[in-house]
PDB file of C-alpha atoms in Angstrom:
ATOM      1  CA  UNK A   1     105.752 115.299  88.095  1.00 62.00           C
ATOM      2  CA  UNK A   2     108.533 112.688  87.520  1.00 67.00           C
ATOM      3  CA  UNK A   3     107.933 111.362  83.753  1.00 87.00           C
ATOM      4  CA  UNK A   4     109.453 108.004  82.288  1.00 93.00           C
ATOM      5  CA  UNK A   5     109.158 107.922  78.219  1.00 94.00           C
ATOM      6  CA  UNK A   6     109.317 104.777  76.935  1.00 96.00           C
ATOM      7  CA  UNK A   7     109.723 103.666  73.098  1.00 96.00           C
ATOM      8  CA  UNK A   8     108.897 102.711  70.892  1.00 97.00           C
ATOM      9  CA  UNK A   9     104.911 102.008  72.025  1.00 96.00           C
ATOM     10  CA  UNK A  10     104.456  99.279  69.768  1.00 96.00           C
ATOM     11  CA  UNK A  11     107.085  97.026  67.777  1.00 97.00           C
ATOM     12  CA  UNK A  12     106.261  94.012  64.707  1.00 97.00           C
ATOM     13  CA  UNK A  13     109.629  92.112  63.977  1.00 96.00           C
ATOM     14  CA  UNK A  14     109.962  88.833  62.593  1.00 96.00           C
ATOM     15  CA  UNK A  15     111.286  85.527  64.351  1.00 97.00           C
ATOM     16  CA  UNK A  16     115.388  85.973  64.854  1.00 97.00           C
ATOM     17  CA  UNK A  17     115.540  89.636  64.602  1.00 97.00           C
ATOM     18  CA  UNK A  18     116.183  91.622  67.504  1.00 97.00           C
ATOM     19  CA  UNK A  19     114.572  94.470  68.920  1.00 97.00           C
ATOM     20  CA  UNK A  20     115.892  97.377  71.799  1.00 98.00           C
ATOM     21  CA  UNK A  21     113.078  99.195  73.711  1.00 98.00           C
ATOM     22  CA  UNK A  22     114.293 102.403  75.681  1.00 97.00           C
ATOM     23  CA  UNK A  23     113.284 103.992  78.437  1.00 96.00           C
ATOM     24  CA  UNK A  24     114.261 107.711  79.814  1.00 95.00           C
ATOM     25  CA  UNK A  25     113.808 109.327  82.681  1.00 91.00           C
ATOM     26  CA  UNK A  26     112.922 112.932  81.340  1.00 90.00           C
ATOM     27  CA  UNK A  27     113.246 115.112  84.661  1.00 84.00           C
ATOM     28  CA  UNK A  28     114.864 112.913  86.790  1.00 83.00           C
ATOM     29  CA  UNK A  29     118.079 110.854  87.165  1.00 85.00           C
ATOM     30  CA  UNK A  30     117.229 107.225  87.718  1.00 86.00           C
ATOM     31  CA  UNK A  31     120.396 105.504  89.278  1.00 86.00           C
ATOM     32  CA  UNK A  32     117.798 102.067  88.909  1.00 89.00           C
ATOM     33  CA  UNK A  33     114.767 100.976  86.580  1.00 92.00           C
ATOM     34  CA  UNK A  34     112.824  97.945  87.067  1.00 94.00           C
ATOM     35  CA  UNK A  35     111.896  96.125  83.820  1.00 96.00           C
ATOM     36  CA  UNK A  36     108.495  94.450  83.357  1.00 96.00           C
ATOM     37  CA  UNK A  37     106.761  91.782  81.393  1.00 96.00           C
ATOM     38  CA  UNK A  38     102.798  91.498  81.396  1.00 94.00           C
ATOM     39  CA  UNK A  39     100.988  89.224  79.203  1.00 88.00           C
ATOM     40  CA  UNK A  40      97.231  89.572  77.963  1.00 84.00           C
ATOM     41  CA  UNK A  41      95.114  90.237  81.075  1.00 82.00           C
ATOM     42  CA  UNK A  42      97.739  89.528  83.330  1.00 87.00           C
ATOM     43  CA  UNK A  43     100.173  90.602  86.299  1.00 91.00           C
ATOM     44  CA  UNK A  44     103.062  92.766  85.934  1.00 93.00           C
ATOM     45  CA  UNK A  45     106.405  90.183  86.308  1.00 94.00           C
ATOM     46  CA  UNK A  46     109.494  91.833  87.455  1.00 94.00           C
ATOM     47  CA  UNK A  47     111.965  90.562  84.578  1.00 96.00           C
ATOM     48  CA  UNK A  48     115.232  92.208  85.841  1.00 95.00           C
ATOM     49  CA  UNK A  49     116.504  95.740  87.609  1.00 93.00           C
ATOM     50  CA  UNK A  50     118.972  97.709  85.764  1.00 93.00           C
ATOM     51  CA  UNK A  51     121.975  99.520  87.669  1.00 88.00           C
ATOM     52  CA  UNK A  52     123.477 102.762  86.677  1.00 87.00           C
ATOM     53  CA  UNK A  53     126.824 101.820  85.859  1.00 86.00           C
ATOM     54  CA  UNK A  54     126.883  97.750  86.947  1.00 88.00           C
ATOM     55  CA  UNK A  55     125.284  94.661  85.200  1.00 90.00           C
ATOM     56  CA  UNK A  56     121.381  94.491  85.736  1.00 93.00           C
ATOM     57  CA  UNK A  57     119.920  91.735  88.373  1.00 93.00           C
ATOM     58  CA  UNK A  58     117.856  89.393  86.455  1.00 95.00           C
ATOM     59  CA  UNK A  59     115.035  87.219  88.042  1.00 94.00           C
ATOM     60  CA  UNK A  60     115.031  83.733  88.221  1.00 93.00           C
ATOM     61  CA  UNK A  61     114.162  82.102  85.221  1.00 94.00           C
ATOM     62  CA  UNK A  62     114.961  85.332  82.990  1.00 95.00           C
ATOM     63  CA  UNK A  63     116.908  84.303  80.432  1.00 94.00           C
ATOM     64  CA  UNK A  64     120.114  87.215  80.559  1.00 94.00           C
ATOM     65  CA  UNK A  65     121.716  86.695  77.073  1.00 95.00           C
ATOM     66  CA  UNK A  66     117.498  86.711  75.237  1.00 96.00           C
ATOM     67  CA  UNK A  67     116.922  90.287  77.689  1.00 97.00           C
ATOM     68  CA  UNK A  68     119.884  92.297  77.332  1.00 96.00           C
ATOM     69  CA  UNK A  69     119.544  95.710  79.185  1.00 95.00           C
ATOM     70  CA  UNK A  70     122.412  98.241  79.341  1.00 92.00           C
ATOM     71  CA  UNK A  71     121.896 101.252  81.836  1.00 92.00           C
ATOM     72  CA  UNK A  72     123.605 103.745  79.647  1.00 86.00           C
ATOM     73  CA  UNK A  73     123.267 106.370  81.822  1.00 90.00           C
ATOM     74  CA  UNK A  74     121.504 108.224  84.487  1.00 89.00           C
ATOM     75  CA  UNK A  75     118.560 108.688  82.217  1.00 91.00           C
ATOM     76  CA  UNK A  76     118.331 106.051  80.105  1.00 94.00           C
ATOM     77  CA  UNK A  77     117.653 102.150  80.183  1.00 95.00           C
ATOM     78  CA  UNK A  78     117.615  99.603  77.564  1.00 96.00           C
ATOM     79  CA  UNK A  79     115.752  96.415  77.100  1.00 97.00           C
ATOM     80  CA  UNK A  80     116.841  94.454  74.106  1.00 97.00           C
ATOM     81  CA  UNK A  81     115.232  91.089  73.127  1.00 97.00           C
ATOM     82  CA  UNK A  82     117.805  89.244  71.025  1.00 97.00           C
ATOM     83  CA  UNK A  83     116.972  86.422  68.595  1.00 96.00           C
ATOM     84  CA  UNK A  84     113.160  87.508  69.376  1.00 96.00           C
ATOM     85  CA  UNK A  85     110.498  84.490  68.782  1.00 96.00           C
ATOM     86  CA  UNK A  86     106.427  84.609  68.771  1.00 96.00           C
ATOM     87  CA  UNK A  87     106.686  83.735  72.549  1.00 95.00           C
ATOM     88  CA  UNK A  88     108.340  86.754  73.249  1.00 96.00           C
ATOM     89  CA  UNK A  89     105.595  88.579  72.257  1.00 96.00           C
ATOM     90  CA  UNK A  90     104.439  90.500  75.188  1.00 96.00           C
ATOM     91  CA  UNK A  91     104.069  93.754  77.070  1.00 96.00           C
ATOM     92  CA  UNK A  92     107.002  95.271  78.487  1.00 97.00           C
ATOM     93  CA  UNK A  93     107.250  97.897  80.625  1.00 97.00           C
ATOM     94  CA  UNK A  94     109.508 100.223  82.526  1.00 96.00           C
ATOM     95  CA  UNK A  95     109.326 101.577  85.687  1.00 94.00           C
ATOM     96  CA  UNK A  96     111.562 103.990  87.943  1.00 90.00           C
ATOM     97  CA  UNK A  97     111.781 105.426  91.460  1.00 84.00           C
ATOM     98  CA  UNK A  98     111.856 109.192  91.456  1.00 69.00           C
ATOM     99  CA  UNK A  99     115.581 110.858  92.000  1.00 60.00           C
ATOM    100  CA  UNK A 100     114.198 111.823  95.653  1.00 58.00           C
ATOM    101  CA  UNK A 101     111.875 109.379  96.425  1.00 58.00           C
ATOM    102  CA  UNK A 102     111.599 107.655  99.912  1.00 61.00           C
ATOM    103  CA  UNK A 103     110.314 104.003 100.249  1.00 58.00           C
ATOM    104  CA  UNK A 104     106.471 105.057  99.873  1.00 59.00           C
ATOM    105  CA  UNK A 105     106.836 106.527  97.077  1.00 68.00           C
ATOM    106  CA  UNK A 106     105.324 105.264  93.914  1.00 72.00           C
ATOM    107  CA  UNK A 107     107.252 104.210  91.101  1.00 83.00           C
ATOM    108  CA  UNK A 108     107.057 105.872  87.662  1.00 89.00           C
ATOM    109  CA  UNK A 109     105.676 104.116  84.926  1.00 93.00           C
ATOM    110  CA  UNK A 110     106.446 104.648  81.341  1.00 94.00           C
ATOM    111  CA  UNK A 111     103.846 104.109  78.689  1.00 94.00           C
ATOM    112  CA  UNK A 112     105.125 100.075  77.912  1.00 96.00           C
ATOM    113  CA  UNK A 113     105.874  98.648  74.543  1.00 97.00           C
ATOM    114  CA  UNK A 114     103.698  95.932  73.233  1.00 96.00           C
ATOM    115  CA  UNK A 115     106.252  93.623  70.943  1.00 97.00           C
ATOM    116  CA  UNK A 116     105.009  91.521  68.545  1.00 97.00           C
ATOM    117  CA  UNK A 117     107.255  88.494  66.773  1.00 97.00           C
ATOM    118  CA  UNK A 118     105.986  87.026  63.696  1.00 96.00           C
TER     119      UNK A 118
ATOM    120  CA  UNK B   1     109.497  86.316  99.521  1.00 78.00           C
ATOM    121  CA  UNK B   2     106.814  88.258  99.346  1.00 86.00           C
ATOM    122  CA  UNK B   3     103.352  87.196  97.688  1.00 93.00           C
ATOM    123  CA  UNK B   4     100.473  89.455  97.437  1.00 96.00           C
ATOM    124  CA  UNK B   5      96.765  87.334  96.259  1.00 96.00           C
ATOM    125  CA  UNK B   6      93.752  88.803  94.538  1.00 97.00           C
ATOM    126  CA  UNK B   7      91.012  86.414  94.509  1.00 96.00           C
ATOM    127  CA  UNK B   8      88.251  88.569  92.202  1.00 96.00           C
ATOM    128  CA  UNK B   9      89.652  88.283  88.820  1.00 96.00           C
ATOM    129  CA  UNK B  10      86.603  90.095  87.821  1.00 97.00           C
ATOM    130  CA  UNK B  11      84.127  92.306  89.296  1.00 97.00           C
ATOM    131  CA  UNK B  12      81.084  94.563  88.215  1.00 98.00           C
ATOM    132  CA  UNK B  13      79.494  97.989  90.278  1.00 98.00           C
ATOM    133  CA  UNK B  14      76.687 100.167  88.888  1.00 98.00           C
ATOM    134  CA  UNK B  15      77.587 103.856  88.153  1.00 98.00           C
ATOM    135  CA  UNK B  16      77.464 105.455  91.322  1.00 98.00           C
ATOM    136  CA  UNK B  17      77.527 102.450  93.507  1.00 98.00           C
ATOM    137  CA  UNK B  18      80.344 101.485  95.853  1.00 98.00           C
ATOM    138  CA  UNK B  19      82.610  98.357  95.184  1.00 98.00           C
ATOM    139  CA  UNK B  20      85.577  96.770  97.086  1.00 98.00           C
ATOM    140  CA  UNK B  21      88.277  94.781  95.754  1.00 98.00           C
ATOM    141  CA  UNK B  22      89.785  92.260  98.176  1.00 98.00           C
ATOM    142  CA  UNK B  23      93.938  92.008  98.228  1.00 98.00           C
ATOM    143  CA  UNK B  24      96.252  89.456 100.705  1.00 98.00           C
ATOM    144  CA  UNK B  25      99.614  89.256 101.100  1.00 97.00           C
ATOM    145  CA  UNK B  26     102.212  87.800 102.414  1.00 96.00           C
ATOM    146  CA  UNK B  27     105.306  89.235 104.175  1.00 94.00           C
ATOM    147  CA  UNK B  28     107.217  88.176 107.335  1.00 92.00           C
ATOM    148  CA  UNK B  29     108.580  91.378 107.238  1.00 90.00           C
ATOM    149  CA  UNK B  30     107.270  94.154 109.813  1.00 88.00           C
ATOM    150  CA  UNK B  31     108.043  97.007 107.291  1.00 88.00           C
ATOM    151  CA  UNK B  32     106.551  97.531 103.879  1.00 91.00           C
ATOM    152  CA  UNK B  33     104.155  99.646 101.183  1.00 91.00           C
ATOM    153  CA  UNK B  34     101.242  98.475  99.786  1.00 94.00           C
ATOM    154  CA  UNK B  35      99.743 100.296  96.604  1.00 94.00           C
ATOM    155  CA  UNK B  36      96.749  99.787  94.664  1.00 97.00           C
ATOM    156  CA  UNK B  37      97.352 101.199  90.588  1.00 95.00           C
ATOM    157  CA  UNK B  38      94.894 101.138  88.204  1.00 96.00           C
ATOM    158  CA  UNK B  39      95.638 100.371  84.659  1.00 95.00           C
ATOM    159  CA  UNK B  40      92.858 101.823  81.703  1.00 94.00           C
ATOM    160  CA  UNK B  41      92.991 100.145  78.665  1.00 91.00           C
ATOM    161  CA  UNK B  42      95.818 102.493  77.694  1.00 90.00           C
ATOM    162  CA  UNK B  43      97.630 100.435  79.476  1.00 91.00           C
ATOM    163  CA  UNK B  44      98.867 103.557  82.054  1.00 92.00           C
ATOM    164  CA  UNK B  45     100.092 102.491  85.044  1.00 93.00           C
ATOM    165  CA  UNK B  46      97.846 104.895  87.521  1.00 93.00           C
ATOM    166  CA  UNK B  47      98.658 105.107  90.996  1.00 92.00           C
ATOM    167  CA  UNK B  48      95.595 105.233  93.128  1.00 95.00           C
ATOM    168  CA  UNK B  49      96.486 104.900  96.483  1.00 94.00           C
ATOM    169  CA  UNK B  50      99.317 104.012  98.846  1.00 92.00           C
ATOM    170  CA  UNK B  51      99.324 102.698 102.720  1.00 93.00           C
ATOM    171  CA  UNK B  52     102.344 102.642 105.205  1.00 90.00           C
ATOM    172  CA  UNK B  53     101.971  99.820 106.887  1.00 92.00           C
ATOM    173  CA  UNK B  54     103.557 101.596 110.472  1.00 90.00           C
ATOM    174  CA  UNK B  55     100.238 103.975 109.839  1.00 90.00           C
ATOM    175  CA  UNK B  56      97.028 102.582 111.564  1.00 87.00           C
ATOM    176  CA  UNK B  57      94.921 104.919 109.759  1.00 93.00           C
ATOM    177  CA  UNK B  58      93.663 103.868 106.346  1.00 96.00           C
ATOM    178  CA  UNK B  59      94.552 105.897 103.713  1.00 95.00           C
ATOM    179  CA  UNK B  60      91.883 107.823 101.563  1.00 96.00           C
ATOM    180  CA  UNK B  61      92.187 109.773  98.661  1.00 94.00           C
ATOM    181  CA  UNK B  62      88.786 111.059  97.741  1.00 96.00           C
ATOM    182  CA  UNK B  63      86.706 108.335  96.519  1.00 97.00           C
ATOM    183  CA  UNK B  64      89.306 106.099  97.161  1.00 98.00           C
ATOM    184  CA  UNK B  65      89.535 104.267 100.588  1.00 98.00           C
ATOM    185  CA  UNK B  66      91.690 101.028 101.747  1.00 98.00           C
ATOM    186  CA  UNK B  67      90.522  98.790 104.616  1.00 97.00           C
ATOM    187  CA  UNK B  68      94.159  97.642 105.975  1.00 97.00           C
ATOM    188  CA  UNK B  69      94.675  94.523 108.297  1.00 96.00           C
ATOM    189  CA  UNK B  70      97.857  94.609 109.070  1.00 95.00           C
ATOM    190  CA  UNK B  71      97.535  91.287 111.552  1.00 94.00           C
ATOM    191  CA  UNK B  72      95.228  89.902 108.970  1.00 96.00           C
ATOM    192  CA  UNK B  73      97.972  91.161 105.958  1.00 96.00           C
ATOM    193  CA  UNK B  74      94.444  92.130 103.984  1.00 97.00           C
ATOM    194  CA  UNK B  75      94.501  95.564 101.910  1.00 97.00           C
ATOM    195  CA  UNK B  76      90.847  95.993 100.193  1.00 98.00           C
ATOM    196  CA  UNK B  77      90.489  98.863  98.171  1.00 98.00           C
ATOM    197  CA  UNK B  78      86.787 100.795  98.344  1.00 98.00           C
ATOM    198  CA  UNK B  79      85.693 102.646  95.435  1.00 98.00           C
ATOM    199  CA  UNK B  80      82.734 104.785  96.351  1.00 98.00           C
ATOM    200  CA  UNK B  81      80.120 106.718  93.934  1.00 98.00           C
ATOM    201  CA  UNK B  82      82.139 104.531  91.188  1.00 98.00           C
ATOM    202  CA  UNK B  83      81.969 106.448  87.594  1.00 97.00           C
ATOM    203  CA  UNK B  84      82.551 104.667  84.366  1.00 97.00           C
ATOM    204  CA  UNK B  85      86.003 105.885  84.269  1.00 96.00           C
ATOM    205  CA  UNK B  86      87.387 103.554  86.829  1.00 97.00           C
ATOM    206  CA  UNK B  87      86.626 101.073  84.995  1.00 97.00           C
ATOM    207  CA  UNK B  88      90.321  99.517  84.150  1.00 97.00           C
ATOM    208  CA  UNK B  89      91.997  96.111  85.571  1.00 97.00           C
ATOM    209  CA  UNK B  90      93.178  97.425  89.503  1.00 98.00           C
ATOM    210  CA  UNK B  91      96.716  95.475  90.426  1.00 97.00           C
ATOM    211  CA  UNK B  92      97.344  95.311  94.162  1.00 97.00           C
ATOM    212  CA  UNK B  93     101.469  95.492  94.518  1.00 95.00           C
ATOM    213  CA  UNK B  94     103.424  95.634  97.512  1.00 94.00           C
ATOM    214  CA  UNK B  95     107.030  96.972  98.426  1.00 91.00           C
ATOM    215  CA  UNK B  96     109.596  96.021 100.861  1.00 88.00           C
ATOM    216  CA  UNK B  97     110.886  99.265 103.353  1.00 83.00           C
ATOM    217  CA  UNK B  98     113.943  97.503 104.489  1.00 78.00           C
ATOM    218  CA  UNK B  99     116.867  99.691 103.900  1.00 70.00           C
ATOM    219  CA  UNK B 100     119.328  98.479 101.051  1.00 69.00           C
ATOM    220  CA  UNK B 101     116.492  96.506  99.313  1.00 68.00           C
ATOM    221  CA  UNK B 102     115.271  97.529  96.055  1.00 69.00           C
ATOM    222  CA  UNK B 103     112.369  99.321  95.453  1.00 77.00           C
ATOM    223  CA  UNK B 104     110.662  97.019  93.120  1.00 85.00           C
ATOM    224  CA  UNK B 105     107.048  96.569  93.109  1.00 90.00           C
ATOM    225  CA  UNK B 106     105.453  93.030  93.290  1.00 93.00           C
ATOM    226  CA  UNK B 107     101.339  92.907  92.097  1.00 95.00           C
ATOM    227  CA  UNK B 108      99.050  90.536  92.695  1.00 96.00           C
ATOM    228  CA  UNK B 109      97.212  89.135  89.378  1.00 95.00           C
ATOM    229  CA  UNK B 110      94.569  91.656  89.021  1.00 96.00           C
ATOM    230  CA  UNK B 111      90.983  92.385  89.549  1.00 97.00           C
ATOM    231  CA  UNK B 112      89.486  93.268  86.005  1.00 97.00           C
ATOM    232  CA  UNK B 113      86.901  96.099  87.031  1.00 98.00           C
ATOM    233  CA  UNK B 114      83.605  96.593  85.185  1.00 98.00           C
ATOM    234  CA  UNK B 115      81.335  99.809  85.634  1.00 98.00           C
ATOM    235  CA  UNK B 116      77.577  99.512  84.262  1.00 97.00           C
ATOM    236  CA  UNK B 117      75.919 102.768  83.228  1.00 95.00           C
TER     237      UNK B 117
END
């Protein structure tokens, strides 16, 4: 089955560093990922989408210049989080419709990244 | 836009017992997806079970059963003979099927599922 790889798992930087989380499709081509945010024992907030070869569609109230994500390629997405703080801390995670996939089909998760600003 | 509700941010089944976990949402469109995924403390997004909402029929994938309302825009999921490895936080999500629109997921806030030996 389709598999998304994301990395790294887990990430410790301190305040006003930055830090880039990827994520790949491995057997797929993925023309559009969906970026996450979840926080402890919470929902799963769409942050932005990120286009194959065009700027990434951010949600409202997602700051674009603190989440910077670059769709490299057909296979690979990037979430940076510039200038991190402790309130950035969080669980992100990628997602991606399969190559093929029709409306019903479910979207491919990777594994997250819990990011952790000291 | 679209909002989908879960109002049991907790629940708790016996092994072997069934449970049901209540989801609403709200659409005004005539054409979408609803999923339920499970997520282990692994974190893992897990799909468990999808519904077309042009499809009548519920959906059922072995222990796994949805009630779906589609006038009442209600999409419980039933877990029967429930074994302590369902136990995991369940998100309810639902997508849009209009053509041209993304294919983004929006979940409800979670239903924090508890299994007792």
């Amino acid at each position: 089955g389709a598999v998304v790889s994301q990395h790294p798992s887990w990430v410790i930087c301190k305040s006003g560093t930055s830090v880039k989380i990827e994520c790949r499709s491995l057997d797929f081509q993925a023309t559009t990922m969906f970026w996450y945010r979840q926080f402890p024992k919470k929902s799963l907030m769409l942050m932005a989408t990120s286009n194959e070869g065009s700027k990434a569609t951010y949600e409202q109230g997602v700051e674009k210049d603190k989440f910077l994500i670059n769709h490299a390629s057909l296979t690979l997405s990037t979430l940076t989080v510039t200038s991190a703080h402790p309130e950035d801390s969080s669980f992100y995670i990628c997602s991606a419709p399969g190559q093929w996939s029709s409306y019903n089909s479910p979207l491919h998760f990777g594994n997250g990244t819990r990011l952790t600003v000291t | 836009a679209q909002t989908v509700t879960q109002s049991q941010p907790e629940m708790s089944v016996q092994e072997a017992e069934t449970v049901t976990l209540s989801c609403t949402y709200d659409t005004s469109e005539s054409d979408y997806y609803l999923f339920w995924y499970k997520q282990p403390p692994s974190r893992q997004m897990i799909l468990v079970i999808r519904q077309e909402a042009y499809k009548q029929q519920n959906a059922t994938e072995n222990r796994f059963s949805v009630n779906f309302q589609k006038a009442a825009k209600s999409f419980s999921l039933k877990i029967s003979d429930s074994q302590l490895g369902d136990a995991a936080m369940y998100f309810c999500a639902y997508r849009s099927a209009l053509s041209g629109s993304a294919r983004q997921l929006t979940f409800g806030s979670g239903t924090q599922l508890t299994v007792l030996p």
